[in-house]
C-alpha cells in the first residue's frame, strides 16, 4: 500500500481498514471487564482470541470458566466446557447478532463497506493511537448497543469497549501474541 500511513495527511479510516485487512492469522490474550447494573462488582473474564482472515474468529474464555464462542463464516457456535453443551446458530436467523458480529469481523478484515452497512464509522487520533467509533444505524442494534469503540495502534487492536443502551458496559483489553 502507498506510504507508511504515519503522515497525518495520509491517515484516515480507509488507510486503517487497509492496514487491518493485511493481518491474516492473529492470536491474542484478552481480559474482559463487564460493568452490569444489576451486579455490584464488575465481572471479569480472560482467555485467548484467534482470528483467521477473512471470516473466522474464536474467543476461548479460560477464566472464570471454560467456554468458547466460534464464528466461522455465517455460523456462530457457543460451547460450555463445564456442562459439555454446544449450540450452533445461523447468523441469518438472528440479524441483530449478525450485525453485532460484523462490528468485530469487518473491523478485523478491514471491510469498511460491510462495517458501514451496519454502523456510522468515525476515526479519531493518529496512526500510533487511533480510536474507531461505531454507532449502530440498524434499529435492532440501536435498541441494544449505544456505541462500540475500538482502539489500537497501526494494525493492532488493543481494546474494544461496548456501551449498551441499558448502561451496561464491557471493556476488552487485548494483547497480541504474534506482532
CSV table of N, CA and C in Angstrom, one decimal:
chain,number,residue,atom,x,y,z
A,1,UNK,N,0.8,-1.2,0.0
A,1,UNK,CA,0.0,0.0,0.0
A,1,UNK,C,0.9,1.2,0.0
A,2,UNK,N,0.3,2.3,-0.4
A,2,UNK,CA,1.1,3.6,-0.6
A,2,UNK,C,1.4,4.2,0.7
A,3,UNK,N,2.7,4.4,0.9
A,3,UNK,CA,3.1,5.1,2.1
A,3,UNK,C,3.0,4.3,3.4
A,4,UNK,N,3.6,4.8,4.5
A,4,UNK,CA,3.6,4.1,5.7
A,4,UNK,C,2.3,4.4,6.5
A,5,UNK,N,1.6,5.5,6.2
A,5,UNK,CA,0.4,5.9,6.9
A,5,UNK,C,0.8,6.7,8.1
A,6,UNK,N,2.1,7.0,8.3
A,6,UNK,CA,2.5,7.8,9.5
A,6,UNK,C,2.2,9.2,9.4
A,7,UNK,N,2.2,9.7,8.1
A,7,UNK,CA,1.9,11.1,7.9
A,7,UNK,C,0.4,11.4,8.1
A,8,UNK,N,0.1,12.4,8.9
A,8,UNK,CA,-1.3,12.7,9.2
A,8,UNK,C,-2.2,12.9,7.9
A,9,UNK,N,-1.6,13.4,6.9
A,9,UNK,CA,-2.3,13.7,5.6
A,9,UNK,C,-2.7,12.4,5.0
A,10,UNK,N,-2.0,11.3,5.2
A,10,UNK,CA,-2.2,10.0,4.6
A,10,UNK,C,-3.0,9.1,5.5
A,11,UNK,N,-3.5,9.6,6.7
A,11,UNK,CA,-4.1,8.7,7.6
A,11,UNK,C,-5.6,9.0,7.7
A,12,UNK,N,-6.4,8.0,7.6
A,12,UNK,CA,-7.9,8.1,7.7
A,12,UNK,C,-8.5,6.7,7.8
A,13,UNK,N,-9.8,6.6,7.9
A,13,UNK,CA,-10.4,5.3,8.1
A,13,UNK,C,-10.1,4.3,7.0
A,14,UNK,N,-10.0,4.8,5.7
A,14,UNK,CA,-9.7,3.9,4.6
A,14,UNK,C,-8.3,3.3,4.8
A,15,UNK,N,-7.3,4.1,5.2
A,15,UNK,CA,-6.0,3.6,5.5
A,15,UNK,C,-5.9,2.6,6.6
A,16,UNK,N,-6.7,2.9,7.7
A,16,UNK,CA,-6.8,2.0,8.8
A,16,UNK,C,-7.3,0.6,8.4
A,17,UNK,N,-8.4,0.7,7.6
A,17,UNK,CA,-9.1,-0.6,7.2
A,17,UNK,C,-8.1,-1.4,6.3
A,18,UNK,N,-7.3,-0.6,5.5
A,18,UNK,CA,-6.4,-1.3,4.6
A,18,UNK,C,-5.3,-2.0,5.4
A,19,UNK,N,-4.8,-1.4,6.4
A,19,UNK,CA,-3.8,-2.0,7.3
A,19,UNK,C,-4.4,-3.2,8.1
A,20,UNK,N,-5.6,-3.0,8.6
A,20,UNK,CA,-6.2,-4.1,9.4
A,20,UNK,C,-6.4,-5.3,8.5
A,21,UNK,N,-6.8,-5.0,7.2
A,21,UNK,CA,-7.1,-6.1,6.3
A,21,UNK,C,-5.9,-6.9,5.9
A,22,UNK,N,-4.7,-6.4,6.2
A,22,UNK,CA,-3.5,-7.1,5.8
A,22,UNK,C,-3.1,-8.2,6.9
A,23,UNK,N,-3.7,-8.1,8.0
A,23,UNK,CA,-3.4,-9.0,9.1
A,23,UNK,C,-4.2,-10.3,8.8
A,24,UNK,N,-3.5,-11.4,8.7
A,24,UNK,CA,-4.2,-12.7,8.4
A,24,UNK,C,-4.5,-13.5,9.6
A,25,UNK,N,-3.5,-14.4,10.0
A,25,UNK,CA,-3.8,-15.1,11.3
A,25,UNK,C,-3.3,-14.3,12.5
A,26,UNK,N,-4.0,-14.2,13.5
A,26,UNK,CA,-3.6,-13.5,14.7
A,26,UNK,C,-4.1,-14.2,16.0
A,27,UNK,N,-3.2,-14.2,17.0
A,27,UNK,CA,-3.5,-14.8,18.3
A,27,UNK,C,-3.3,-13.8,19.3
A,28,UNK,N,-4.2,-13.7,20.3
A,28,UNK,CA,-4.0,-12.7,21.3
A,28,UNK,C,-4.6,-13.2,22.6
A,29,UNK,N,-4.2,-12.5,23.7
A,29,UNK,CA,-4.8,-12.8,25.0
A,29,UNK,C,-5.8,-11.6,25.3
A,30,UNK,N,-6.8,-11.9,26.1
A,30,UNK,CA,-7.8,-10.9,26.4
A,30,UNK,C,-8.1,-10.9,27.9
A,31,UNK,N,-8.5,-9.8,28.4
A,31,UNK,CA,-9.1,-9.6,29.7
A,31,UNK,C,-10.3,-8.8,29.5
A,32,UNK,N,-11.5,-9.3,29.8
A,32,UNK,CA,-12.7,-8.5,29.6
A,32,UNK,C,-13.4,-8.2,31.0
A,33,UNK,N,-13.7,-6.9,31.1
A,33,UNK,CA,-14.4,-6.5,32.3
A,33,UNK,C,-15.8,-6.0,32.0
A,34,UNK,N,-16.8,-6.5,32.6
A,34,UNK,CA,-18.2,-6.1,32.3
A,34,UNK,C,-18.8,-5.4,33.6
A,35,UNK,N,-19.2,-4.2,33.4
A,35,UNK,CA,-20.0,-3.5,34.4
A,35,UNK,C,-21.4,-3.6,34.1
A,36,UNK,N,-22.1,-4.4,34.9
A,36,UNK,CA,-23.6,-4.6,34.7
A,36,UNK,C,-24.3,-4.0,35.9
A,37,UNK,N,-25.4,-3.3,35.6
A,37,UNK,CA,-26.1,-2.5,36.6
A,37,UNK,C,-26.7,-3.4,37.7
A,38,UNK,N,-27.1,-4.6,37.4
A,38,UNK,CA,-27.7,-5.4,38.5
A,38,UNK,C,-26.7,-6.2,39.3
A,39,UNK,N,-25.4,-6.0,39.0
A,39,UNK,CA,-24.4,-6.7,39.7
A,39,UNK,C,-23.5,-5.7,40.4
A,40,UNK,N,-23.2,-5.8,41.7
A,40,UNK,CA,-22.5,-4.8,42.5
A,40,UNK,C,-21.0,-4.7,42.1
A,41,UNK,N,-20.4,-5.8,41.7
A,41,UNK,CA,-19.0,-5.7,41.3
A,41,UNK,C,-18.8,-6.1,39.8
A,42,UNK,N,-17.8,-5.5,39.2
A,42,UNK,CA,-17.6,-5.9,37.8
A,42,UNK,C,-17.3,-7.4,37.6
A,43,UNK,N,-17.7,-7.9,36.5
A,43,UNK,CA,-17.4,-9.3,36.2
A,43,UNK,C,-16.2,-9.3,35.3
A,44,UNK,N,-15.2,-10.2,35.5
A,44,UNK,CA,-14.0,-10.3,34.7
A,44,UNK,C,-13.8,-11.7,34.2
A,45,UNK,N,-13.4,-11.7,32.9
A,45,UNK,CA,-13.0,-13.0,32.3
A,45,UNK,C,-11.7,-12.8,31.5
A,46,UNK,N,-11.1,-13.9,31.2
A,46,UNK,CA,-9.9,-13.8,30.4
A,46,UNK,C,-9.7,-15.1,29.6
A,47,UNK,N,-8.9,-15.0,28.6
A,47,UNK,CA,-8.7,-16.1,27.7
A,47,UNK,C,-7.9,-15.7,26.5
A,48,UNK,N,-8.2,-16.4,25.3
A,48,UNK,CA,-7.5,-16.2,24.1
A,48,UNK,C,-8.4,-15.9,23.0
A,49,UNK,N,-7.9,-15.1,22.0
A,49,UNK,CA,-8.7,-14.8,20.8
A,49,UNK,C,-7.8,-15.3,19.6
A,50,UNK,N,-8.5,-15.9,18.6
A,50,UNK,CA,-7.8,-16.3,17.4
A,50,UNK,C,-8.6,-15.7,16.2
A,51,UNK,N,-7.9,-15.1,15.3
A,51,UNK,CA,-8.6,-14.6,14.1
A,51,UNK,C,-7.8,-15.2,12.9
A,52,UNK,N,-8.6,-15.7,12.0
A,52,UNK,CA,-8.1,-16.2,10.7
A,52,UNK,C,-8.9,-15.5,9.6
A,53,UNK,N,-8.2,-14.7,8.8
A,53,UNK,CA,-8.9,-13.9,7.8
A,53,UNK,C,-9.5,-14.8,6.8
A,54,UNK,N,-10.6,-14.4,6.2
A,54,UNK,CA,-11.4,-13.2,6.5
A,54,UNK,C,-12.5,-13.3,7.4
A,55,UNK,N,-12.9,-14.6,7.8
A,55,UNK,CA,-14.2,-14.7,8.5
A,55,UNK,C,-14.2,-15.7,9.6
A,56,UNK,N,-13.1,-16.0,10.2
A,56,UNK,CA,-13.1,-16.9,11.4
A,56,UNK,C,-12.6,-16.2,12.6
A,57,UNK,N,-13.4,-16.2,13.7
A,57,UNK,CA,-13.0,-15.5,14.9
A,57,UNK,C,-13.4,-16.5,16.1
A,58,UNK,N,-12.4,-16.7,16.9
A,58,UNK,CA,-12.6,-17.6,18.1
A,58,UNK,C,-12.3,-16.9,19.4
A,59,UNK,N,-13.2,-17.0,20.3
A,59,UNK,CA,-13.0,-16.4,21.7
A,59,UNK,C,-13.0,-17.6,22.6
A,60,UNK,N,-11.9,-17.9,23.2
A,60,UNK,CA,-11.8,-19.0,24.2
A,60,UNK,C,-11.6,-18.4,25.6
A,61,UNK,N,-12.7,-18.4,26.4
A,61,UNK,CA,-12.6,-17.9,27.7
A,61,UNK,C,-12.1,-19.1,28.6
A,62,UNK,N,-11.0,-18.8,29.4
A,62,UNK,CA,-10.4,-19.8,30.3
A,62,UNK,C,-10.8,-19.6,31.7
A,63,UNK,N,-11.0,-18.3,32.1
A,63,UNK,CA,-11.4,-18.0,33.5
A,63,UNK,C,-12.5,-16.9,33.4
A,64,UNK,N,-13.5,-17.0,34.3
A,64,UNK,CA,-13.7,-17.9,35.4
A,64,UNK,C,-14.1,-19.3,35.1
A,65,UNK,N,-14.6,-19.5,33.9
A,65,UNK,CA,-15.0,-20.9,33.5
A,65,UNK,C,-14.7,-21.1,32.0
A,66,UNK,N,-14.4,-22.3,31.6
A,66,UNK,CA,-14.0,-22.6,30.2
A,66,UNK,C,-15.3,-22.6,29.3
A,67,UNK,N,-15.2,-21.7,28.3
A,67,UNK,CA,-16.3,-21.6,27.3
A,67,UNK,C,-15.7,-21.0,26.0
A,68,UNK,N,-16.3,-21.3,24.9
A,68,UNK,CA,-15.8,-20.8,23.6
A,68,UNK,C,-17.0,-20.3,22.8
A,69,UNK,N,-16.6,-19.3,22.0
A,69,UNK,CA,-17.5,-18.7,21.0
A,69,UNK,C,-16.7,-18.7,19.7
A,70,UNK,N,-17.2,-19.4,18.7
A,70,UNK,CA,-16.5,-19.6,17.5
A,70,UNK,C,-17.4,-19.1,16.3
A,71,UNK,N,-16.9,-18.1,15.6
A,71,UNK,CA,-17.6,-17.6,14.5
A,71,UNK,C,-16.9,-18.1,13.2
A,72,UNK,N,-17.6,-18.9,12.4
A,72,UNK,CA,-17.0,-19.4,11.2
A,72,UNK,C,-18.0,-19.1,10.1
A,73,UNK,N,-17.6,-18.1,9.2
A,73,UNK,CA,-18.4,-17.6,8.1
A,73,UNK,C,-19.8,-17.1,8.7
A,74,UNK,N,-20.8,-17.9,8.4
A,74,UNK,CA,-22.2,-17.4,8.8
A,74,UNK,C,-22.7,-18.2,10.0
A,75,UNK,N,-21.9,-18.9,10.7
A,75,UNK,CA,-22.3,-19.8,11.8
A,75,UNK,C,-21.6,-19.4,13.1
A,76,UNK,N,-22.4,-19.3,14.2
A,76,UNK,CA,-21.8,-19.0,15.5
A,76,UNK,C,-22.1,-20.2,16.4
A,77,UNK,N,-21.0,-20.7,17.0
A,77,UNK,CA,-21.1,-21.8,17.9
A,77,UNK,C,-20.6,-21.4,19.3
A,78,UNK,N,-21.5,-21.8,20.3
A,78,UNK,CA,-21.2,-21.5,21.7
A,78,UNK,C,-21.0,-22.8,22.3
A,79,UNK,N,-19.9,-22.9,23.1
A,79,UNK,CA,-19.5,-24.2,23.8
A,79,UNK,C,-19.3,-23.9,25.2
A,80,UNK,N,-19.9,-24.6,26.1
A,80,UNK,CA,-19.7,-24.5,27.5
A,80,UNK,C,-19.0,-25.8,27.9
A,81,UNK,N,-17.7,-25.7,28.3
A,81,UNK,CA,-16.9,-26.9,28.5
A,81,UNK,C,-17.4,-27.6,29.8
A,82,UNK,N,-17.7,-26.9,30.9
A,82,UNK,CA,-18.1,-27.5,32.1
A,82,UNK,C,-19.4,-28.4,32.0
A,83,UNK,N,-20.4,-27.9,31.3
A,83,UNK,CA,-21.6,-28.6,31.1
A,83,UNK,C,-21.7,-29.5,29.8
A,84,UNK,N,-20.6,-29.4,29.1
A,84,UNK,CA,-20.4,-30.1,27.8
A,84,UNK,C,-21.6,-29.8,26.9
A,85,UNK,N,-22.0,-28.6,26.8
A,85,UNK,CA,-23.1,-28.1,25.9
A,85,UNK,C,-22.5,-27.4,24.7
A,86,UNK,N,-23.1,-27.6,23.6
A,86,UNK,CA,-22.7,-26.9,22.3
A,86,UNK,C,-23.9,-26.5,21.5
A,87,UNK,N,-24.0,-25.3,21.2
A,87,UNK,CA,-25.1,-24.8,20.4
A,87,UNK,C,-24.6,-24.0,19.2
A,88,UNK,N,-25.1,-24.2,18.0
A,88,UNK,CA,-24.7,-23.6,16.8
A,88,UNK,C,-25.9,-22.8,16.2
A,89,UNK,N,-25.7,-21.6,15.8
A,89,UNK,CA,-26.7,-20.7,15.2
A,89,UNK,C,-26.3,-20.3,13.8
A,90,UNK,N,-27.2,-20.1,12.9
A,90,UNK,CA,-27.0,-19.5,11.6
A,90,UNK,C,-27.3,-18.0,11.9
A,91,UNK,N,-26.3,-17.1,11.5
A,91,UNK,CA,-26.4,-15.7,11.8
A,91,UNK,C,-27.6,-15.1,11.0
A,92,UNK,N,-28.0,-15.7,9.9
A,92,UNK,CA,-29.1,-15.1,9.1
A,92,UNK,C,-30.4,-15.2,9.9
A,93,UNK,N,-30.5,-16.2,10.9
A,93,UNK,CA,-31.7,-16.4,11.7
A,93,UNK,C,-31.7,-15.4,12.8
A,94,UNK,N,-30.6,-14.7,13.1
A,94,UNK,CA,-30.6,-13.7,14.2
A,94,UNK,C,-29.9,-12.4,13.7
A,95,UNK,N,-30.6,-11.6,12.9
A,95,UNK,CA,-29.9,-10.5,12.2
A,95,UNK,C,-29.3,-9.5,13.2
A,96,UNK,N,-29.8,-9.3,14.4
A,96,UNK,CA,-29.2,-8.3,15.3
A,96,UNK,C,-27.9,-8.9,15.8
A,97,UNK,N,-27.8,-10.2,16.0
A,97,UNK,CA,-26.5,-10.8,16.4
A,97,UNK,C,-25.5,-10.7,15.3
A,98,UNK,N,-26.0,-11.0,14.1
A,98,UNK,CA,-25.2,-10.9,12.9
A,98,UNK,C,-24.6,-9.5,12.7
A,99,UNK,N,-25.4,-8.5,12.9
A,99,UNK,CA,-24.9,-7.1,12.7
A,99,UNK,C,-23.9,-6.8,13.8
A,100,UNK,N,-24.1,-7.3,15.0
A,100,UNK,CA,-23.1,-7.0,16.1
A,100,UNK,C,-21.8,-7.7,15.8
A,101,UNK,N,-21.9,-9.0,15.3
A,101,UNK,CA,-20.7,-9.8,15.0
A,101,UNK,C,-19.9,-9.1,13.9
A,102,UNK,N,-20.6,-8.5,13.0
A,102,UNK,CA,-19.9,-7.8,11.9
A,102,UNK,C,-19.1,-6.6,12.4
A,103,UNK,N,-19.5,-6.0,13.5
A,103,UNK,CA,-18.6,-4.9,14.0
A,103,UNK,C,-17.2,-5.4,14.3
A,104,UNK,N,-17.1,-6.6,14.8
A,104,UNK,CA,-15.8,-7.2,15.1
A,104,UNK,C,-15.1,-7.7,13.8
A,105,UNK,N,-15.9,-8.6,13.1
A,105,UNK,CA,-15.3,-9.3,12.0
A,105,UNK,C,-14.9,-8.3,10.9
A,106,UNK,N,-15.8,-7.3,10.5
A,106,UNK,CA,-15.5,-6.4,9.5
A,106,UNK,C,-14.3,-5.5,9.8
A,107,UNK,N,-14.2,-5.1,11.1
A,107,UNK,CA,-13.1,-4.3,11.5
A,107,UNK,C,-11.8,-5.1,11.4
A,108,UNK,N,-11.8,-6.3,11.9
A,108,UNK,CA,-10.6,-7.2,11.7
A,108,UNK,C,-10.2,-7.4,10.3
A,109,UNK,N,-11.2,-7.6,9.4
A,109,UNK,CA,-11.0,-7.9,8.0
A,109,UNK,C,-10.7,-6.6,7.2
A,110,UNK,N,-10.9,-5.4,7.8
A,110,UNK,CA,-10.7,-4.2,7.1
A,110,UNK,C,-11.7,-4.0,6.1
A,111,UNK,N,-12.9,-4.5,6.3
A,111,UNK,CA,-14.0,-4.4,5.4
A,111,UNK,C,-14.9,-3.2,5.7
A,112,UNK,N,-14.5,-2.0,5.2
A,112,UNK,CA,-15.3,-0.8,5.5
A,112,UNK,C,-16.7,-0.8,4.9
A,113,UNK,N,-16.8,-1.4,3.8
A,113,UNK,CA,-18.2,-1.4,3.1
A,113,UNK,C,-19.2,-2.1,4.0
A,114,UNK,N,-18.8,-3.3,4.5
A,114,UNK,CA,-19.8,-4.1,5.4
A,114,UNK,C,-20.0,-3.3,6.7
A,115,UNK,N,-18.9,-2.8,7.3
A,115,UNK,CA,-19.0,-2.1,8.5
A,115,UNK,C,-19.9,-0.9,8.4
A,116,UNK,N,-19.8,-0.2,7.3
A,116,UNK,CA,-20.6,1.0,7.0
A,116,UNK,C,-22.1,0.6,6.8
A,117,UNK,N,-22.4,-0.6,6.4
A,117,UNK,CA,-23.8,-1.0,6.2
A,117,UNK,C,-24.5,-1.1,7.5
A,118,UNK,N,-23.8,-1.4,8.6
A,118,UNK,CA,-24.4,-1.5,10.0
A,118,UNK,C,-24.2,-0.4,10.9
A,119,UNK,N,-23.1,0.4,10.7
A,119,UNK,CA,-22.7,1.4,11.6
A,119,UNK,C,-22.3,2.7,11.0
A,120,UNK,N,-22.4,3.8,11.7
A,120,UNK,CA,-21.8,5.1,11.3
A,120,UNK,C,-20.3,5.0,11.9
A,121,UNK,N,-19.4,5.1,11.0
A,121,UNK,CA,-18.0,4.9,11.4
A,121,UNK,C,-17.2,6.2,11.5
A,122,UNK,N,-16.5,6.4,12.6
A,122,UNK,CA,-15.7,7.6,12.8
A,122,UNK,C,-14.3,7.2,13.3
A,123,UNK,N,-13.3,7.8,12.8
A,123,UNK,CA,-11.9,7.5,13.3
A,123,UNK,C,-11.3,8.8,13.9
A,124,UNK,N,-10.8,8.7,15.1
A,124,UNK,CA,-10.1,9.8,15.8
A,124,UNK,C,-8.6,9.3,16.1
A,125,UNK,N,-7.7,10.3,16.1
A,125,UNK,CA,-6.4,10.1,16.5
A,125,UNK,C,-5.4,9.7,15.4
A,126,UNK,N,-4.1,9.7,15.7
A,126,UNK,CA,-3.1,9.4,14.7
A,126,UNK,C,-2.9,7.9,14.6
A,127,UNK,N,-2.2,7.5,13.6
A,127,UNK,CA,-2.0,6.0,13.3
A,127,UNK,C,-1.4,5.3,14.6
A,128,UNK,N,-0.6,6.0,15.4
A,128,UNK,CA,0.0,5.4,16.5
A,128,UNK,C,-0.9,5.2,17.7
A,129,UNK,N,-2.1,5.9,17.7
A,129,UNK,CA,-3.0,5.8,18.8
A,129,UNK,C,-4.4,6.2,18.3
A,130,UNK,N,-5.1,5.3,17.6
A,130,UNK,CA,-6.3,5.6,17.0
A,130,UNK,C,-7.5,5.1,17.8
A,131,UNK,N,-8.7,5.6,17.5
A,131,UNK,CA,-9.9,5.1,18.1
A,131,UNK,C,-11.0,5.1,17.0
A,132,UNK,N,-11.6,4.0,16.8
A,132,UNK,CA,-12.7,3.8,15.8
A,132,UNK,C,-14.0,3.8,16.6
A,133,UNK,N,-14.9,4.7,16.3
A,133,UNK,CA,-16.2,4.7,17.0
A,133,UNK,C,-17.3,4.2,16.0
A,134,UNK,N,-18.0,3.2,16.5
A,134,UNK,CA,-19.1,2.7,15.7
A,134,UNK,C,-20.4,3.0,16.3
A,135,UNK,N,-21.3,3.7,15.7
A,135,UNK,CA,-22.7,3.9,16.2
A,135,UNK,C,-23.6,3.2,15.3
A,136,UNK,N,-24.5,2.3,15.9
A,136,UNK,CA,-25.4,1.5,15.1
A,136,UNK,C,-26.3,2.3,14.2
A,137,UNK,N,-26.5,1.9,13.0
A,137,UNK,CA,-27.5,2.5,12.1
A,137,UNK,C,-28.7,1.6,11.9
A,138,UNK,N,-28.6,0.3,12.4
A,138,UNK,CA,-29.7,-0.6,12.3
A,138,UNK,C,-30.6,-0.5,13.5
A,139,UNK,N,-31.9,-0.3,13.4
A,139,UNK,CA,-32.8,-0.2,14.6
A,139,UNK,C,-32.7,-1.3,15.6
A,140,UNK,N,-32.5,-2.6,15.1
A,140,UNK,CA,-32.4,-3.7,16.0
A,140,UNK,C,-31.2,-3.6,16.9
A,141,UNK,N,-30.1,-3.1,16.4
A,141,UNK,CA,-28.9,-2.9,17.2
A,141,UNK,C,-29.0,-1.7,18.1
A,142,UNK,N,-29.6,-0.6,17.5
A,142,UNK,CA,-29.7,0.6,18.3
A,142,UNK,C,-30.5,0.4,19.6
A,143,UNK,N,-31.4,-0.6,19.6
A,143,UNK,CA,-32.2,-0.9,20.8
A,143,UNK,C,-31.3,-1.5,21.9
A,144,UNK,N,-30.1,-2.1,21.5
A,144,UNK,CA,-29.3,-2.8,22.5
A,144,UNK,C,-27.9,-2.1,22.7
A,145,UNK,N,-27.3,-1.6,21.6
A,145,UNK,CA,-26.0,-1.0,21.7
A,145,UNK,C,-26.0,0.5,21.4
A,146,UNK,N,-25.4,1.3,22.3
A,146,UNK,CA,-25.3,2.7,22.1
A,146,UNK,C,-24.1,3.0,21.1
A,147,UNK,N,-22.9,2.4,21.5
A,147,UNK,CA,-21.8,2.6,20.6
A,147,UNK,C,-20.7,1.5,21.0
A,148,UNK,N,-19.8,1.3,20.0
A,148,UNK,CA,-18.7,0.4,20.1
A,148,UNK,C,-17.4,1.3,19.8
A,149,UNK,N,-16.5,1.2,20.7
A,149,UNK,CA,-15.2,1.9,20.5
A,149,UNK,C,-14.1,0.9,20.4
A,150,UNK,N,-13.3,0.9,19.3
A,150,UNK,CA,-12.2,0.0,19.1
A,150,UNK,C,-11.0,0.9,19.0
A,151,UNK,N,-10.0,0.6,19.8
A,151,UNK,CA,-8.7,1.4,19.9
A,151,UNK,C,-7.6,0.5,19.5
A,152,UNK,N,-6.5,1.2,19.0
A,152,UNK,CA,-5.3,0.4,18.6
A,152,UNK,C,-4.2,1.3,18.2
A,153,UNK,N,-3.2,0.7,17.6
A,153,UNK,CA,-2.0,1.4,17.0
A,153,UNK,C,-1.6,0.6,15.8
A,154,UNK,N,-1.6,1.3,14.7
A,154,UNK,CA,-1.3,0.7,13.4
A,154,UNK,C,-2.3,-0.4,13.1
A,155,UNK,N,-1.8,-1.6,12.8
A,155,UNK,CA,-2.8,-2.7,12.5
A,155,UNK,C,-3.1,-3.6,13.7
A,156,UNK,N,-2.8,-3.1,14.9
A,156,UNK,CA,-3.0,-3.9,16.1
A,156,UNK,C,-4.2,-3.3,16.9
A,157,UNK,N,-5.2,-4.1,17.2
A,157,UNK,CA,-6.3,-3.6,18.1
A,157,UNK,C,-5.9,-3.9,19.5
A,158,UNK,N,-6.1,-2.9,20.4
A,158,UNK,CA,-5.7,-3.1,21.8
A,158,UNK,C,-6.9,-3.1,22.7
A,159,UNK,N,-8.0,-2.6,22.3
A,159,UNK,CA,-9.2,-2.7,23.2
A,159,UNK,C,-10.5,-2.5,22.4
A,160,UNK,N,-11.5,-3.1,23.0
A,160,UNK,CA,-12.9,-3.0,22.4
A,160,UNK,C,-13.8,-2.7,23.6
A,161,UNK,N,-14.5,-1.5,23.5
A,161,UNK,CA,-15.4,-1.1,24.5
A,161,UNK,C,-16.8,-1.0,23.9
A,162,UNK,N,-17.8,-1.7,24.6
A,162,UNK,CA,-19.1,-1.7,24.1
A,162,UNK,C,-20.0,-1.1,25.2
A,163,UNK,N,-20.8,-0.1,24.8
A,163,UNK,CA,-21.7,0.6,25.7
A,163,UNK,C,-23.1,0.2,25.3
A,164,UNK,N,-23.9,-0.4,26.2
A,164,UNK,CA,-25.2,-0.8,25.8
A,164,UNK,C,-26.2,0.3,26.2
A,165,UNK,N,-27.4,0.3,25.6
A,165,UNK,CA,-28.4,1.3,25.9
A,165,UNK,C,-28.9,1.2,27.3
A,166,UNK,N,-28.7,0.0,28.0
A,166,UNK,CA,-29.1,-0.2,29.4
A,166,UNK,C,-28.2,0.5,30.3
A,167,UNK,N,-27.0,0.9,29.8
A,167,UNK,CA,-26.0,1.5,30.7
A,167,UNK,C,-24.9,0.5,31.0
A,168,UNK,N,-25.1,-0.8,30.7
A,168,UNK,CA,-24.1,-1.8,30.9
A,168,UNK,C,-22.9,-1.5,30.0
A,169,UNK,N,-21.7,-1.9,30.4
A,169,UNK,CA,-20.6,-1.6,29.6
A,169,UNK,C,-19.6,-2.8,29.7
A,170,UNK,N,-18.9,-3.1,28.6
A,170,UNK,CA,-17.8,-4.1,28.7
A,170,UNK,C,-16.6,-3.5,28.0
A,171,UNK,N,-15.4,-3.8,28.6
A,171,UNK,CA,-14.1,-3.3,28.0
A,171,UNK,C,-13.2,-4.6,27.9
A,172,UNK,N,-12.8,-4.9,26.7
A,172,UNK,CA,-11.9,-6.0,26.5
A,172,UNK,C,-10.5,-5.4,26.1
A,173,UNK,N,-9.5,-5.7,26.9
A,173,UNK,CA,-8.2,-5.3,26.7
A,173,UNK,C,-7.5,-6.5,26.0
A,174,UNK,N,-6.8,-6.2,24.9
A,174,UNK,CA,-6.3,-7.3,24.0
A,174,UNK,C,-4.8,-7.1,23.9
A,175,UNK,N,-4.0,-8.2,24.1
A,175,UNK,CA,-2.6,-8.2,23.9
A,175,UNK,C,-2.2,-9.2,22.9
A,176,UNK,N,-1.7,-8.7,21.7
A,176,UNK,CA,-1.4,-9.6,20.6
A,176,UNK,C,-0.2,-10.5,20.9
A,177,UNK,N,-0.2,-11.7,20.6
A,177,UNK,CA,0.9,-12.6,20.8
A,177,UNK,C,1.8,-12.8,19.7
A,178,UNK,N,1.4,-12.5,18.5
A,178,UNK,CA,2.3,-12.6,17.3
A,178,UNK,C,2.3,-11.3,16.5
A,179,UNK,N,3.0,-10.3,17.0
A,179,UNK,CA,3.0,-9.0,16.3
A,179,UNK,C,3.5,-9.0,14.9
